[in-house]
mmCIF file of C-alpha atoms in Angstrom:
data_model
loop_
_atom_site.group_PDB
_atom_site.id
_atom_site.type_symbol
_atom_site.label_atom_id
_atom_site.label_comp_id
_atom_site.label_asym_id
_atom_site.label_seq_id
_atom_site.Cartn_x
_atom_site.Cartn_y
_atom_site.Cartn_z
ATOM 1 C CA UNK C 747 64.035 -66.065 -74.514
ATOM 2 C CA UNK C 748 63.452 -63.419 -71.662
ATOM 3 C CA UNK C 749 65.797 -60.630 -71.629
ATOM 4 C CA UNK C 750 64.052 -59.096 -68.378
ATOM 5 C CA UNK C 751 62.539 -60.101 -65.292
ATOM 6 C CA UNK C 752 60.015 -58.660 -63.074
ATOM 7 C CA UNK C 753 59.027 -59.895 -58.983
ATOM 8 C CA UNK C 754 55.888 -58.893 -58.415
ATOM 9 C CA UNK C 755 52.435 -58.006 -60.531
ATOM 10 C CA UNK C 756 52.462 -54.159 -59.354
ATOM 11 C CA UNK C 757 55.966 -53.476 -60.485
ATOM 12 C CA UNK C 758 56.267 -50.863 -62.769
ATOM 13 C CA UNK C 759 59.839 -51.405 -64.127
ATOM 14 C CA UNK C 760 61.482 -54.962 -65.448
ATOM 15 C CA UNK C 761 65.487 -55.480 -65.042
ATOM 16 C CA UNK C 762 67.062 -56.304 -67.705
ATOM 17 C CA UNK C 763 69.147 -59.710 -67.435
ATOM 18 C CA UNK C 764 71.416 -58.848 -70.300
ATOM 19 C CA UNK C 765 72.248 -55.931 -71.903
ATOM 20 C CA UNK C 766 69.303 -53.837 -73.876
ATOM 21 C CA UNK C 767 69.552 -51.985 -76.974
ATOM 22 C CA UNK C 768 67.236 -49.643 -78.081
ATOM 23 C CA UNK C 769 65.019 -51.350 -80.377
ATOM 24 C CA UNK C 770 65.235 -55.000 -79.179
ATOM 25 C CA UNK C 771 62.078 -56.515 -78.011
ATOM 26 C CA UNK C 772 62.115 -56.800 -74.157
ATOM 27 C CA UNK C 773 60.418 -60.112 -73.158
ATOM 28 C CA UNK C 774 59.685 -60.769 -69.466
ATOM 29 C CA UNK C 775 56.790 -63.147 -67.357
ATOM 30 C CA UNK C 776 54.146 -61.366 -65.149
ATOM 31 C CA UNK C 777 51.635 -63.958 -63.188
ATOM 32 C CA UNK C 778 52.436 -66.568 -65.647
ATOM 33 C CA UNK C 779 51.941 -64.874 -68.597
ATOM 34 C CA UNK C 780 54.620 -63.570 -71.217
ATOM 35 C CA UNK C 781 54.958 -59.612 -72.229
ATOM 36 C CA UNK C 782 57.035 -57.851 -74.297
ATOM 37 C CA UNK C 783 57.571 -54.111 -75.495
ATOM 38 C CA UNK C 784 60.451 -52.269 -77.754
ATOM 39 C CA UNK C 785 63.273 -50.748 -75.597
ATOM 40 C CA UNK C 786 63.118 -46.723 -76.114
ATOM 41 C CA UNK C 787 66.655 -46.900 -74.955
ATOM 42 C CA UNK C 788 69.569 -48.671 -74.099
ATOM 43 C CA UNK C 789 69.444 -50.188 -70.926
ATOM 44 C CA UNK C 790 72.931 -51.431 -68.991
ATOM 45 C CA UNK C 791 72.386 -54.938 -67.322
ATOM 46 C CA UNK C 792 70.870 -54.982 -63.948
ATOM 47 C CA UNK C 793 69.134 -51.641 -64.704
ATOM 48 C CA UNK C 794 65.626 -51.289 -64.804
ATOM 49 C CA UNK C 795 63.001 -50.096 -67.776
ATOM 50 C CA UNK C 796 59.670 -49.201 -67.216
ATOM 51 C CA UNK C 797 57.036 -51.946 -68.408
ATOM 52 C CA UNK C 798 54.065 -48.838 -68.160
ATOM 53 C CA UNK C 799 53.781 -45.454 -68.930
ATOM 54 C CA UNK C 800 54.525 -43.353 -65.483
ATOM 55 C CA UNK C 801 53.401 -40.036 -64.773
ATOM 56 C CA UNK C 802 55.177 -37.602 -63.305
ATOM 57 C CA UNK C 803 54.483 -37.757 -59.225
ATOM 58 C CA UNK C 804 53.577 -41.528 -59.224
ATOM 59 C CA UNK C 805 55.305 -43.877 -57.225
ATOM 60 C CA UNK C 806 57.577 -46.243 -59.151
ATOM 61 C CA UNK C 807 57.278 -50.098 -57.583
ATOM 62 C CA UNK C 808 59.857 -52.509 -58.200
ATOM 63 C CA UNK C 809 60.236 -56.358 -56.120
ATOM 64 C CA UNK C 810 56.970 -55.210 -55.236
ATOM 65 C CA UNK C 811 58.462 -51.954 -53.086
ATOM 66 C CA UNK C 812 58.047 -48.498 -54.057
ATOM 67 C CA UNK C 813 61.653 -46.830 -54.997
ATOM 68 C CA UNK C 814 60.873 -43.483 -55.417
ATOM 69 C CA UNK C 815 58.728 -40.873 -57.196
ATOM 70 C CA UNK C 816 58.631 -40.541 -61.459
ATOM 71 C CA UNK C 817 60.499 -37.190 -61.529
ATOM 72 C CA UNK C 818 58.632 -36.758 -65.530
ATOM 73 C CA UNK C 819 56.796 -38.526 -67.112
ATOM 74 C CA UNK C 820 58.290 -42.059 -67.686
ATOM 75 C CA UNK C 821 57.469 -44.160 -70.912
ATOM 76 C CA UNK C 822 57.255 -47.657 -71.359
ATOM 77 C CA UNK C 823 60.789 -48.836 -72.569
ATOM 78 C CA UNK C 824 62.479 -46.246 -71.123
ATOM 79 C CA UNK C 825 65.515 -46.326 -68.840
ATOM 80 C CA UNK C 826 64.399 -45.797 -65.052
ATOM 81 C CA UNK C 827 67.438 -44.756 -62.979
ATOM 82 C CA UNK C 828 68.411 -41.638 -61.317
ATOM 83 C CA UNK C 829 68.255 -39.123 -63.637
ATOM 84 C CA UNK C 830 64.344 -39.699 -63.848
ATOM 85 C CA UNK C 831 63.502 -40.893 -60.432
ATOM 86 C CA UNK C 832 63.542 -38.515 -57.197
ATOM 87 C CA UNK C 833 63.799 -40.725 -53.633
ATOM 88 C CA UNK C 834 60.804 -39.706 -51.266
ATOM 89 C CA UNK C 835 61.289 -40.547 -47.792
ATOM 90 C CA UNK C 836 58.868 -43.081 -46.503
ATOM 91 C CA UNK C 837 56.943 -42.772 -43.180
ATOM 92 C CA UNK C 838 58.809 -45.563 -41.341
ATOM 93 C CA UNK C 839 56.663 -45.189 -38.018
ATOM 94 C CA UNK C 840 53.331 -46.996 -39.412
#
Protein backbone atom coordinates (compact mmCIF):
# COMPACT_ATOMS: atom_id res chain seq x y z
CA UNK A 1 0.00 0.00 0.00
CA UNK A 2 1.57 3.49 -0.89
CA UNK A 3 1.91 5.80 1.90
CA UNK A 4 3.41 8.62 -0.50
CA UNK A 5 3.02 9.97 -3.80
CA UNK A 6 5.22 11.70 -6.15
CA UNK A 7 4.08 13.85 -9.80
CA UNK A 8 6.78 13.88 -11.77
CA UNK A 9 10.23 11.68 -12.41
CA UNK A 10 12.62 14.74 -11.36
CA UNK A 11 10.97 15.34 -8.04
CA UNK A 12 13.12 15.14 -5.31
CA UNK A 13 10.63 14.89 -2.37
CA UNK A 14 7.35 12.40 -2.09
CA UNK A 15 4.17 13.66 0.10
CA UNK A 16 3.15 11.63 2.36
CA UNK A 17 -0.70 10.58 2.05
CA UNK A 18 -0.98 9.56 5.65
CA UNK A 19 0.86 10.22 8.48
CA UNK A 20 4.78 8.96 8.64
CA UNK A 21 6.62 7.69 11.48
CA UNK A 22 10.08 7.43 11.65
CA UNK A 23 10.93 4.03 10.78
CA UNK A 24 7.97 2.97 8.56
CA UNK A 25 8.79 2.05 5.08
CA UNK A 26 7.67 4.87 2.69
CA UNK A 27 6.28 3.26 -0.53
CA UNK A 28 5.46 5.50 -3.51
CA UNK A 29 5.29 4.90 -7.76
CA UNK A 30 7.81 6.77 -10.04
CA UNK A 31 7.26 6.06 -14.04
CA UNK A 32 5.47 2.95 -13.22
CA UNK A 33 7.67 1.48 -11.03
CA UNK A 34 7.37 1.02 -7.10
CA UNK A 35 10.13 2.56 -4.49
CA UNK A 36 10.42 2.60 -1.08
CA UNK A 37 12.94 3.94 1.67
CA UNK A 38 12.79 4.12 5.76
CA UNK A 39 11.42 7.50 7.04
CA UNK A 40 14.45 9.31 9.06
CA UNK A 41 11.65 11.19 10.64
CA UNK A 42 8.24 11.76 11.27
CA UNK A 43 6.53 13.31 8.62
CA UNK A 44 2.85 15.19 9.23
CA UNK A 45 0.39 14.34 6.29
CA UNK A 46 0.60 16.44 3.25
CA UNK A 47 4.28 17.19 4.05
CA UNK A 48 6.94 16.23 1.94
CA UNK A 49 10.24 13.80 2.50
CA UNK A 50 13.00 13.70 0.35
CA UNK A 51 13.16 10.43 -1.93
CA UNK A 52 17.28 11.44 -2.65
CA UNK A 53 20.00 12.66 -0.85
CA UNK A 54 20.16 16.71 -1.47
CA UNK A 55 23.06 18.77 -1.14
CA UNK A 56 23.21 21.81 0.26
CA UNK A 57 22.62 24.64 -2.70
CA UNK A 58 20.61 22.26 -5.00
CA UNK A 59 17.34 23.01 -6.10
CA UNK A 60 14.60 20.91 -4.51
CA UNK A 61 11.76 19.87 -7.38
CA UNK A 62 8.47 18.84 -6.38
CA UNK A 63 5.05 18.40 -9.10
CA UNK A 64 7.86 18.72 -11.28
CA UNK A 65 8.61 22.65 -10.10
CA UNK A 66 11.52 23.71 -8.24
CA UNK A 67 10.45 25.04 -4.53
CA UNK A 68 13.41 26.34 -3.29
CA UNK A 69 17.10 25.77 -2.48
CA UNK A 70 18.39 22.65 0.14
CA UNK A 71 19.46 25.05 2.93
CA UNK A 72 21.97 21.64 4.27
CA UNK A 73 22.35 18.86 3.19
CA UNK A 74 19.01 16.91 2.93
CA UNK A 75 18.86 13.00 3.36
CA UNK A 76 16.68 10.63 1.91
CA UNK A 77 13.74 10.13 4.45
CA UNK A 78 14.05 13.22 5.88
CA UNK A 79 11.40 15.86 6.50
CA UNK A 80 11.65 18.73 3.75
CA UNK A 81 9.82 21.85 5.00
CA UNK A 82 10.94 25.17 6.07
CA UNK A 83 13.34 24.74 8.48
CA UNK A 84 15.65 23.05 5.74
CA UNK A 85 14.59 24.75 2.61
CA UNK A 86 15.46 28.58 1.78
CA UNK A 87 12.92 30.16 -1.16
CA UNK A 88 15.12 31.63 -4.11
CA UNK A 89 13.39 33.98 -6.23
CA UNK A 90 12.98 32.81 -9.75
CA UNK A 91 13.73 34.94 -12.87
CA UNK A 92 10.09 35.37 -13.98
CA UNK A 93 11.03 37.47 -17.22
CA UNK A 94 12.36 34.36 -19.42
Amino acid sequence: MHNAMIIDFKDDVAVAIEPVKKGDTVTYTVNGEEKSLTALQDITIYHKLAIRNIAKGAPISKYGEHIGIAACNIKAGEHVHVHNVASRRENLDI
